[in-house]
Amino acid sequence: MPKGCLVITVSGLAGSGTTTLCRNLARHYGFKHVYAGLIFREMAREKGMSLEEFQKYAELHPEVDREVDRRQIEAARECNVVIEGRLAGWMVEEADLKIWLDAPIMERARRVARREHIPVERAFVKIAEREKDNRKRYLNLYGIDVEDRSIYDLVINTAKWGPGGVFNIVKAAIDHLYPDGDAGSG
């Protein structure tokens, strides 16, 4: 386990494997896992809305995104935390390691279909619409283009490796950054 204070962000589109990686990192290193998607889903439940309804609501109410982002930034003040969210890499500027996970949209649609027990075609349409809406919302709210990967230290196509392989790549990056197991002071 790295000593000191380590903050890692993991971002990616639906079905790219962000949650799996974050759970594996949290379990292996004993990190706290902060999940922007869970915060968003909890806020949707609080409003009595489906995820799709709340997504549309959030487009018209920028305070939703700002609250999710505020909670991510707050979590980054802690040590040994992995923060998962589409904008986590952008919001947590001082992160020690920023990771973007990607996979072709059909692969991601298959994963989402399995996870949500829906047809692949429906998953494809659902994530394509959501990504289009999110991209527009993030551009309008923050001027951030989620397709810009230039801020990330590590970009991984998860279609090429299973969850264990992705974890091993990230673990190797952490071990390379902190070969003596010392994450420094953050």
mmCIF file of C-alpha atoms in Angstrom:
data_model
loop_
_atom_site.group_PDB
_atom_site.id
_atom_site.type_symbol
_atom_site.label_atom_id
_atom_site.label_comp_id
_atom_site.label_asym_id
_atom_site.label_seq_id
_atom_site.Cartn_x
_atom_site.Cartn_y
_atom_site.Cartn_z
ATOM 1 C CA MET A 1 0.000 0.000 0.000
ATOM 2 C CA PRO A 2 1.367 3.419 -0.898
ATOM 3 C CA LYS A 3 2.141 5.520 2.177
ATOM 4 C CA GLY A 4 1.326 9.179 2.437
ATOM 5 C CA CYS A 5 -1.495 10.791 0.531
ATOM 6 C CA LEU A 6 -2.560 9.504 -2.872
ATOM 7 C CA VAL A 7 -5.499 10.833 -4.891
ATOM 8 C CA ILE A 8 -6.472 8.988 -8.067
ATOM 9 C CA THR A 9 -9.251 9.954 -10.467
ATOM 10 C CA VAL A 10 -10.870 7.452 -12.807
ATOM 11 C CA SER A 11 -13.077 8.731 -15.602
ATOM 12 C CA GLY A 12 -14.766 7.125 -18.588
ATOM 13 C CA LEU A 13 -18.045 6.717 -20.391
ATOM 14 C CA ALA A 14 -20.823 4.296 -19.413
ATOM 15 C CA GLY A 15 -19.707 0.701 -19.629
ATOM 16 C CA SER A 16 -15.990 1.461 -19.821
ATOM 17 C CA GLY A 17 -15.180 -0.268 -16.524
ATOM 18 C CA THR A 18 -14.619 2.664 -14.181
ATOM 19 C CA THR A 19 -16.577 1.216 -11.269
ATOM 20 C CA THR A 20 -14.884 -2.167 -11.528
ATOM 21 C CA LEU A 21 -11.431 -0.589 -11.561
ATOM 22 C CA CYS A 22 -12.233 1.724 -8.654
ATOM 23 C CA ARG A 23 -13.614 -1.124 -6.558
ATOM 24 C CA ASN A 24 -10.483 -3.168 -7.267
ATOM 25 C CA LEU A 25 -8.191 -0.255 -6.374
ATOM 26 C CA ALA A 26 -10.155 0.484 -3.203
ATOM 27 C CA ARG A 27 -10.052 -3.160 -2.150
ATOM 28 C CA HIS A 28 -6.352 -3.667 -2.963
ATOM 29 C CA TYR A 29 -4.998 -0.423 -1.519
ATOM 30 C CA GLY A 30 -7.636 0.236 1.145
ATOM 31 C CA PHE A 31 -8.607 3.497 -0.568
ATOM 32 C CA LYS A 32 -11.911 5.241 -0.041
ATOM 33 C CA HIS A 33 -14.009 5.063 -3.248
ATOM 34 C CA VAL A 34 -15.989 8.207 -4.088
ATOM 35 C CA TYR A 35 -18.419 7.566 -6.929
ATOM 36 C CA ALA A 36 -19.964 10.575 -8.726
ATOM 37 C CA GLY A 37 -22.504 8.327 -10.471
ATOM 38 C CA LEU A 38 -23.790 7.086 -7.123
ATOM 39 C CA ILE A 39 -24.125 10.660 -5.863
ATOM 40 C CA PHE A 40 -26.070 11.509 -9.053
ATOM 41 C CA ARG A 41 -28.315 8.429 -8.666
ATOM 42 C CA GLU A 42 -28.986 9.231 -5.004
ATOM 43 C CA MET A 43 -29.980 12.767 -5.953
ATOM 44 C CA ALA A 44 -32.346 11.349 -8.619
ATOM 45 C CA ARG A 45 -33.970 9.073 -6.012
ATOM 46 C CA GLU A 46 -34.315 12.011 -3.615
ATOM 47 C CA LYS A 47 -36.247 13.843 -6.336
ATOM 48 C CA GLY A 48 -38.318 10.726 -7.127
ATOM 49 C CA MET A 49 -37.016 10.630 -10.706
ATOM 50 C CA SER A 50 -35.606 7.935 -12.933
ATOM 51 C CA LEU A 51 -31.997 8.352 -13.992
ATOM 52 C CA GLU A 52 -33.133 9.468 -17.468
ATOM 53 C CA GLU A 53 -35.595 12.008 -16.006
ATOM 54 C CA PHE A 54 -32.976 13.344 -13.634
ATOM 55 C CA GLN A 55 -30.476 13.589 -16.491
ATOM 56 C CA LYS A 56 -32.910 15.907 -18.318
ATOM 57 C CA TYR A 57 -33.566 17.784 -15.069
ATOM 58 C CA ALA A 58 -29.815 18.280 -14.549
ATOM 59 C CA GLU A 59 -29.512 19.807 -18.012
ATOM 60 C CA LEU A 60 -31.799 22.625 -16.851
ATOM 61 C CA HIS A 61 -30.479 22.822 -13.273
ATOM 62 C CA PRO A 62 -26.701 23.358 -13.196
ATOM 63 C CA GLU A 63 -26.723 23.181 -9.405
ATOM 64 C CA VAL A 64 -27.018 19.396 -9.742
ATOM 65 C CA ASP A 65 -23.649 19.073 -11.483
ATOM 66 C CA ARG A 66 -22.087 21.640 -9.203
ATOM 67 C CA GLU A 67 -23.174 19.666 -6.124
ATOM 68 C CA VAL A 68 -21.780 16.398 -7.503
ATOM 69 C CA ASP A 69 -18.527 18.159 -8.402
ATOM 70 C CA ARG A 70 -18.338 19.887 -5.018
ATOM 71 C CA ARG A 71 -18.551 16.512 -3.291
ATOM 72 C CA GLN A 72 -15.756 15.123 -5.500
ATOM 73 C CA ILE A 73 -13.491 18.085 -4.780
ATOM 74 C CA GLU A 74 -14.236 17.755 -1.073
ATOM 75 C CA ALA A 75 -13.327 14.051 -1.175
ATOM 76 C CA ALA A 76 -10.005 14.881 -2.844
ATOM 77 C CA ARG A 77 -8.929 16.622 0.355
ATOM 78 C CA GLU A 78 -8.746 13.195 1.974
ATOM 79 C CA CYS A 79 -5.775 10.883 1.622
ATOM 80 C CA ASN A 80 -5.772 7.598 -0.260
ATOM 81 C CA VAL A 81 -8.951 8.075 -2.214
ATOM 82 C CA VAL A 82 -10.029 6.990 -5.682
ATOM 83 C CA ILE A 83 -12.576 9.362 -7.200
ATOM 84 C CA GLU A 84 -14.753 8.067 -10.005
ATOM 85 C CA GLY A 85 -16.657 10.370 -12.315
ATOM 86 C CA ARG A 86 -16.771 11.597 -15.891
ATOM 87 C CA LEU A 87 -15.365 14.960 -14.856
ATOM 88 C CA ALA A 88 -13.268 13.786 -11.900
ATOM 89 C CA GLY A 89 -10.008 14.347 -13.778
ATOM 90 C CA TRP A 90 -11.083 17.876 -14.633
ATOM 91 C CA MET A 91 -12.487 18.721 -11.197
ATOM 92 C CA VAL A 92 -9.659 17.292 -9.088
ATOM 93 C CA GLU A 93 -6.775 19.156 -10.656
ATOM 94 C CA GLU A 94 -4.283 18.129 -7.955
ATOM 95 C CA ALA A 95 -4.828 14.382 -8.405
ATOM 96 C CA ASP A 96 -1.655 12.297 -8.368
ATOM 97 C CA LEU A 97 -2.850 10.036 -11.190
ATOM 98 C CA LYS A 98 -5.654 10.758 -13.666
ATOM 99 C CA ILE A 99 -7.009 7.778 -15.596
ATOM 100 C CA TRP A 100 -9.452 7.622 -18.524
ATOM 101 C CA LEU A 101 -11.029 4.281 -19.414
ATOM 102 C CA ASP A 102 -12.484 3.762 -22.855
ATOM 103 C CA ALA A 103 -13.911 1.019 -25.057
ATOM 104 C CA PRO A 104 -15.776 0.987 -28.377
ATOM 105 C CA ILE A 105 -19.429 1.955 -27.956
ATOM 106 C CA MET A 106 -20.768 -1.486 -28.962
ATOM 107 C CA GLU A 107 -18.617 -3.163 -26.315
ATOM 108 C CA ARG A 108 -19.820 -0.668 -23.740
ATOM 109 C CA ALA A 109 -23.438 -1.218 -24.869
ATOM 110 C CA ARG A 110 -23.019 -4.981 -24.354
ATOM 111 C CA ARG A 111 -21.682 -4.391 -20.857
ATOM 112 C CA VAL A 112 -24.477 -1.977 -19.952
ATOM 113 C CA ALA A 113 -27.082 -4.388 -21.390
ATOM 114 C CA ARG A 114 -25.747 -7.208 -19.193
ATOM 115 C CA ARG A 115 -25.586 -4.987 -16.130
ATOM 116 C CA GLU A 116 -29.069 -3.518 -16.586
ATOM 117 C CA HIS A 117 -30.708 -6.621 -18.087
ATOM 118 C CA ILE A 118 -31.853 -4.790 -21.217
ATOM 119 C CA PRO A 119 -31.390 -5.497 -24.941
ATOM 120 C CA VAL A 120 -28.054 -4.362 -26.409
ATOM 121 C CA GLU A 121 -29.842 -2.125 -28.920
ATOM 122 C CA ARG A 122 -31.638 -0.301 -26.110
ATOM 123 C CA ALA A 123 -28.395 0.068 -24.146
ATOM 124 C CA PHE A 124 -26.679 1.472 -27.243
ATOM 125 C CA VAL A 125 -29.359 4.117 -27.791
ATOM 126 C CA LYS A 126 -29.496 4.926 -24.094
ATOM 127 C CA ILE A 127 -25.765 5.523 -23.703
ATOM 128 C CA ALA A 128 -25.415 7.331 -27.047
ATOM 129 C CA GLU A 129 -28.169 9.786 -26.068
ATOM 130 C CA ARG A 130 -26.779 10.190 -22.561
ATOM 131 C CA GLU A 131 -23.271 10.882 -23.870
ATOM 132 C CA LYS A 132 -24.571 13.460 -26.340
ATOM 133 C CA ASP A 133 -26.583 15.193 -23.596
ATOM 134 C CA ASN A 134 -23.694 15.067 -21.110
ATOM 135 C CA ARG A 135 -21.196 16.440 -23.611
ATOM 136 C CA LYS A 136 -23.483 19.382 -24.353
ATOM 137 C CA ARG A 137 -24.150 19.970 -20.647
ATOM 138 C CA TYR A 138 -20.453 19.892 -19.672
ATOM 139 C CA LEU A 139 -19.521 22.234 -22.519
ATOM 140 C CA ASN A 140 -22.235 24.699 -21.510
ATOM 141 C CA LEU A 141 -21.632 24.474 -17.769
ATOM 142 C CA TYR A 142 -17.842 24.312 -17.593
ATOM 143 C CA GLY A 143 -16.458 24.674 -21.107
ATOM 144 C CA ILE A 144 -15.136 21.104 -20.765
ATOM 145 C CA ASP A 145 -15.119 18.767 -23.748
ATOM 146 C CA VAL A 146 -15.172 15.234 -22.301
ATOM 147 C CA GLU A 147 -13.656 14.004 -25.555
ATOM 148 C CA ASP A 148 -10.436 15.900 -24.721
ATOM 149 C CA ARG A 149 -8.132 13.283 -23.158
ATOM 150 C CA SER A 150 -5.106 15.582 -22.873
ATOM 151 C CA ILE A 151 -5.394 15.987 -19.087
ATOM 152 C CA TYR A 152 -5.109 12.247 -18.361
ATOM 153 C CA ASP A 153 -1.916 10.513 -17.339
ATOM 154 C CA LEU A 154 -3.158 7.120 -18.476
ATOM 155 C CA VAL A 155 -5.775 6.242 -21.138
ATOM 156 C CA ILE A 156 -6.747 2.566 -21.375
ATOM 157 C CA ASN A 157 -8.940 0.807 -23.941
ATOM 158 C CA THR A 158 -10.646 -1.711 -21.643
ATOM 159 C CA ALA A 159 -11.850 -3.810 -24.574
ATOM 160 C CA LYS A 160 -8.273 -5.087 -24.916
ATOM 161 C CA TRP A 161 -7.895 -6.302 -21.314
ATOM 162 C CA GLY A 162 -10.254 -7.796 -18.765
ATOM 163 C CA PRO A 163 -10.792 -6.181 -15.374
ATOM 164 C CA GLY A 164 -7.691 -7.908 -13.977
ATOM 165 C CA GLY A 165 -5.528 -6.655 -16.826
ATOM 166 C CA VAL A 166 -6.777 -3.090 -16.446
ATOM 167 C CA PHE A 167 -6.110 -3.280 -12.705
ATOM 168 C CA ASN A 168 -2.577 -4.599 -13.334
ATOM 169 C CA ILE A 169 -1.834 -1.734 -15.754
ATOM 170 C CA VAL A 170 -2.955 0.852 -13.197
ATOM 171 C CA LYS A 171 -1.159 -0.935 -10.354
ATOM 172 C CA ALA A 172 2.018 -0.900 -12.448
ATOM 173 C CA ALA A 173 1.593 2.855 -12.971
ATOM 174 C CA ILE A 174 1.154 3.414 -9.225
ATOM 175 C CA ASP A 175 4.139 1.195 -8.436
ATOM 176 C CA HIS A 176 6.218 3.080 -11.030
ATOM 177 C CA LEU A 177 5.251 6.445 -9.568
ATOM 178 C CA TYR A 178 5.903 5.256 -6.022
ATOM 179 C CA PRO A 179 8.486 2.461 -6.261
ATOM 180 C CA ASP A 180 9.268 2.544 -2.532
ATOM 181 C CA GLY A 181 5.574 2.367 -1.622
ATOM 182 C CA ASP A 182 5.644 6.022 -0.579
ATOM 183 C CA ALA A 183 3.016 8.209 -2.228
ATOM 184 C CA GLY A 184 4.597 11.310 -0.757
ATOM 185 C CA SER A 185 2.585 14.153 0.683
ATOM 186 C CA GLY A 186 0.167 14.469 -2.256
#
